[in-house]
PDB file of C-alpha atoms in Angstrom:
ATOM      1  CA  MET M   1      94.065  94.856 129.504  1.00  0.00           C
ATOM      2  CA  SER M   2      92.966  98.506 129.382  1.00  0.00           C
ATOM      3  CA  VAL M   3      94.942 100.807 127.083  1.00  0.00           C
ATOM      4  CA  LYS M   4      95.949 102.898 130.138  1.00  0.00           C
ATOM      5  CA  ALA M   5      97.346  99.638 131.817  1.00  0.00           C
ATOM      6  CA  LYS M   6      99.163  98.881 128.638  1.00  0.00           C
ATOM      7  CA  TYR M   7     100.858 102.302 128.737  1.00  0.00           C
ATOM      8  CA  GLN M   8     101.225 102.652 132.423  1.00  0.00           C
ATOM      9  CA  ALA M   9     104.956 102.492 132.050  1.00  0.00           C
ATOM     10  CA  VAL M  10     104.808 105.643 129.864  1.00  0.00           C
ATOM     11  CA  LEU M  11     102.732 107.412 132.501  1.00  0.00           C
ATOM     12  CA  ASP M  12     105.150 106.478 135.149  1.00  0.00           C
ATOM     13  CA  LEU M  13     108.232 107.576 133.141  1.00  0.00           C
ATOM     14  CA  GLY M  14     106.383 110.985 132.610  1.00  0.00           C
ATOM     15  CA  GLN M  15     106.009 111.369 136.293  1.00  0.00           C
ATOM     16  CA  GLU M  16     109.601 110.372 136.893  1.00  0.00           C
ATOM     17  CA  LEU M  17     110.839 112.949 134.353  1.00  0.00           C
ATOM     18  CA  GLY M  18     108.533 115.691 135.752  1.00  0.00           C
ATOM     19  CA  ILE M  19     106.503 116.207 132.664  1.00  0.00           C
ATOM     20  CA  GLN M  20     104.429 119.474 133.303  1.00  0.00           C
ATOM     21  CA  GLY M  21     100.812 119.898 132.677  1.00  0.00           C
ATOM     22  CA  GLY M  22     100.187 116.262 132.120  1.00  0.00           C
ATOM     23  CA  ASP M  23      96.720 115.312 131.117  1.00  0.00           C
ATOM     24  CA  VAL M  24      95.627 111.688 130.352  1.00  0.00           C
ATOM     25  CA  SER M  25      92.215 110.539 129.093  1.00  0.00           C
ATOM     26  CA  GLU M  26      90.817 107.577 127.398  1.00  0.00           C
ATOM     27  CA  GLU M  27      88.226 107.659 124.591  1.00  0.00           C
ATOM     28  CA  ALA M  28      86.987 104.860 122.541  1.00  0.00           C
ATOM     29  CA  GLY M  29      89.963 102.597 123.314  1.00  0.00           C
ATOM     30  CA  VAL M  30      92.571 105.337 122.548  1.00  0.00           C
ATOM     31  CA  LEU M  31      94.677 106.704 125.344  1.00  0.00           C
ATOM     32  CA  LYS M  32      95.194 110.474 124.953  1.00  0.00           C
ATOM     33  CA  VAL M  33      98.290 111.878 126.662  1.00  0.00           C
ATOM     34  CA  LYS M  34      99.606 115.496 126.699  1.00  0.00           C
ATOM     35  CA  GLY M  35     102.155 117.422 128.614  1.00  0.00           C
ATOM     36  CA  GLN M  36     105.306 119.426 128.339  1.00  0.00           C
ATOM     37  CA  ALA M  37     108.823 117.905 128.526  1.00  0.00           C
ATOM     38  CA  ALA M  38     111.771 120.019 129.746  1.00  0.00           C
ATOM     39  CA  THR M  39     113.989 119.222 126.808  1.00  0.00           C
ATOM     40  CA  PRO M  40     113.933 117.318 123.332  1.00  0.00           C
ATOM     41  CA  TYR M  41     115.850 114.497 125.059  1.00  0.00           C
ATOM     42  CA  GLU M  42     112.995 113.985 127.585  1.00  0.00           C
ATOM     43  CA  LYS M  43     110.422 114.083 124.783  1.00  0.00           C
ATOM     44  CA  ASN M  44     112.408 111.478 122.807  1.00  0.00           C
ATOM     45  CA  VAL M  45     112.575 109.260 125.870  1.00  0.00           C
ATOM     46  CA  ILE M  46     108.761 109.201 126.313  1.00  0.00           C
ATOM     47  CA  TRP M  47     108.359 108.370 122.647  1.00  0.00           C
ATOM     48  CA  ASP M  48     110.868 105.497 122.733  1.00  0.00           C
ATOM     49  CA  LYS M  49     108.836 104.140 125.664  1.00  0.00           C
ATOM     50  CA  ILE M  50     105.575 104.593 123.712  1.00  0.00           C
ATOM     51  CA  LYS M  51     107.056 102.659 120.734  1.00  0.00           C
ATOM     52  CA  GLU M  52     108.527  99.949 122.965  1.00  0.00           C
ATOM     53  CA  LEU M  53     105.050  99.202 124.195  1.00  0.00           C
ATOM     54  CA  GLY M  54     102.883  99.965 121.299  1.00  0.00           C
ATOM     55  CA  GLY M  55     105.183  99.347 118.213  1.00  0.00           C
ATOM     56  CA  GLU M  56     106.368 101.921 115.556  1.00  0.00           C
ATOM     57  CA  SER M  57     103.050 103.470 114.854  1.00  0.00           C
ATOM     58  CA  PRO M  58     100.650 102.647 117.664  1.00  0.00           C
ATOM     59  CA  ALA M  59      96.987 103.377 116.956  1.00  0.00           C
ATOM     60  CA  ASP M  60      95.791 103.092 120.576  1.00  0.00           C
ATOM     61  CA  ILE M  61      97.584 106.174 121.882  1.00  0.00           C
ATOM     62  CA  LYS M  62      97.792 109.708 120.775  1.00  0.00           C
ATOM     63  CA  ALA M  63     100.571 111.791 122.578  1.00  0.00           C
ATOM     64  CA  ASN M  64     101.007 115.508 122.363  1.00  0.00           C
ATOM     65  CA  ILE M  65     104.374 116.208 124.102  1.00  0.00           C
ATOM     66  CA  THR M  66     105.681 119.689 123.666  1.00  0.00           C
ATOM     67  CA  VAL M  67     109.150 120.900 124.783  1.00  0.00           C
ATOM     68  CA  ALA M  68     109.711 123.900 127.152  1.00  0.00           C
ATOM     69  CA  ASP M  69     113.457 124.554 125.988  1.00  0.00           C
ATOM     70  CA  ASP M  70     114.444 123.397 122.729  1.00  0.00           C
ATOM     71  CA  SER M  71     117.489 125.616 122.629  1.00  0.00           C
ATOM     72  CA  VAL M  72     119.448 122.649 124.075  1.00  0.00           C
ATOM     73  CA  TYR M  73     118.991 118.787 123.646  1.00  0.00           C
ATOM     74  CA  HIS M  74     119.292 118.312 127.419  1.00  0.00           C
ATOM     75  CA  ARG M  75     120.897 119.381 130.705  1.00  0.00           C
ATOM     76  CA  HIS M  76     122.800 116.583 132.263  1.00  0.00           C
ATOM     77  CA  THR M  77     124.018 116.276 135.874  1.00  0.00           C
ATOM     78  CA  VAL M  78     127.375 114.532 136.064  1.00  0.00           C
ATOM     79  CA  LYS M  79     127.507 111.344 138.083  1.00  0.00           C
ATOM     80  CA  SER M  80     130.696 110.013 139.704  1.00  0.00           C
ATOM     81  CA  GLY M  81     132.597 107.836 137.084  1.00  0.00           C
ATOM     82  CA  GLU M  82     131.206 109.531 134.157  1.00  0.00           C
ATOM     83  CA  SER M  83     133.286 111.075 131.285  1.00  0.00           C
ATOM     84  CA  LEU M  84     132.343 113.403 128.436  1.00  0.00           C
ATOM     85  CA  SER M  85     132.727 110.474 126.054  1.00  0.00           C
ATOM     86  CA  LYS M  86     130.419 108.269 128.072  1.00  0.00           C
ATOM     87  CA  ILE M  87     127.918 111.112 128.230  1.00  0.00           C
ATOM     88  CA  ALA M  88     128.098 111.606 124.493  1.00  0.00           C
ATOM     89  CA  LYS M  89     127.658 107.999 123.901  1.00  0.00           C
ATOM     90  CA  HIS M  90     124.459 108.085 126.012  1.00  0.00           C
ATOM     91  CA  TYR M  91     122.857 111.007 124.326  1.00  0.00           C
ATOM     92  CA  TYR M  92     124.207 110.842 120.795  1.00  0.00           C
ATOM     93  CA  GLY M  93     125.041 107.126 120.516  1.00  0.00           C
ATOM     94  CA  ASP M  94     128.679 108.301 119.586  1.00  0.00           C
ATOM     95  CA  ALA M  95     131.348 108.682 122.224  1.00  0.00           C
ATOM     96  CA  MET M  96     133.484 110.767 119.738  1.00  0.00           C
ATOM     97  CA  LYS M  97     130.985 113.488 119.942  1.00  0.00           C
ATOM     98  CA  TYR M  98     132.277 114.414 123.383  1.00  0.00           C
ATOM     99  CA  ASN M  99     133.929 117.524 121.937  1.00  0.00           C
ATOM    100  CA  LYS M 100     130.437 118.930 120.960  1.00  0.00           C
ATOM    101  CA  ILE M 101     129.541 118.758 124.803  1.00  0.00           C
ATOM    102  CA  PHE M 102     132.956 120.317 125.769  1.00  0.00           C
ATOM    103  CA  GLU M 103     132.468 123.265 123.396  1.00  0.00           C
ATOM    104  CA  ALA M 104     129.020 123.930 124.734  1.00  0.00           C
ATOM    105  CA  ASN M 105     130.318 124.122 128.323  1.00  0.00           C
ATOM    106  CA  THR M 106     133.670 125.995 128.001  1.00  0.00           C
ATOM    107  CA  ASP M 107     132.193 128.502 130.561  1.00  0.00           C
ATOM    108  CA  GLN M 108     132.744 125.748 133.272  1.00  0.00           C
ATOM    109  CA  LEU M 109     135.100 123.152 131.513  1.00  0.00           C
ATOM    110  CA  LYS M 110     138.753 123.945 130.812  1.00  0.00           C
ATOM    111  CA  ASN M 111     139.920 120.402 129.968  1.00  0.00           C
ATOM    112  CA  PRO M 112     137.590 117.715 128.353  1.00  0.00           C
ATOM    113  CA  ASP M 113     139.174 115.232 130.496  1.00  0.00           C
ATOM    114  CA  VAL M 114     138.161 116.932 133.718  1.00  0.00           C
ATOM    115  CA  ILE M 115     134.594 116.916 134.870  1.00  0.00           C
ATOM    116  CA  HIS M 116     133.119 116.604 138.325  1.00  0.00           C
ATOM    117  CA  PRO M 117     129.961 115.179 139.848  1.00  0.00           C
ATOM    118  CA  ASP M 118     126.961 117.494 140.190  1.00  0.00           C
ATOM    119  CA  GLN M 119     128.127 119.738 137.481  1.00  0.00           C
ATOM    120  CA  VAL M 120     125.156 120.554 135.126  1.00  0.00           C
ATOM    121  CA  LEU M 121     126.395 120.313 131.584  1.00  0.00           C
ATOM    122  CA  VAL M 122     124.430 121.532 128.470  1.00  0.00           C
ATOM    123  CA  ILE M 123     123.978 118.774 125.948  1.00  0.00           C
ATOM    124  CA  PRO M 124     123.664 120.676 122.705  1.00  0.00           C
ATOM    125  CA  ASN M 125     121.379 120.074 119.655  1.00  0.00           C
ATOM    126  CA  LEU M 126     123.420 118.509 116.836  1.00  0.00           C
TER     127      LEU M 126
END
């Protein structure tokens, strides 16, 4: 299996996330990937996929993923059935950090228990 085939799921994920300026090359059995993620969260998702496929410190891939906007962790579009605690659990691994998201979005949220589908919420850096 070629190294590109091994990491095809990473390349597919990059496309799905809309990674900009993507460049992929293979030299001497090492896959070189570069591009720009919109937010730190998207960069982390790419790295999680790399580690899932190649282990904690893979030697057969070199990735240079920069971030366009590191002023926020991510921007999340609310889906039906979501709550701030569910969103906090997804991004931070801790549902109790919902208040951080609420505080970052008081321009559009007046009550942490009331969010609506299609609202775009700032997920702040912790």
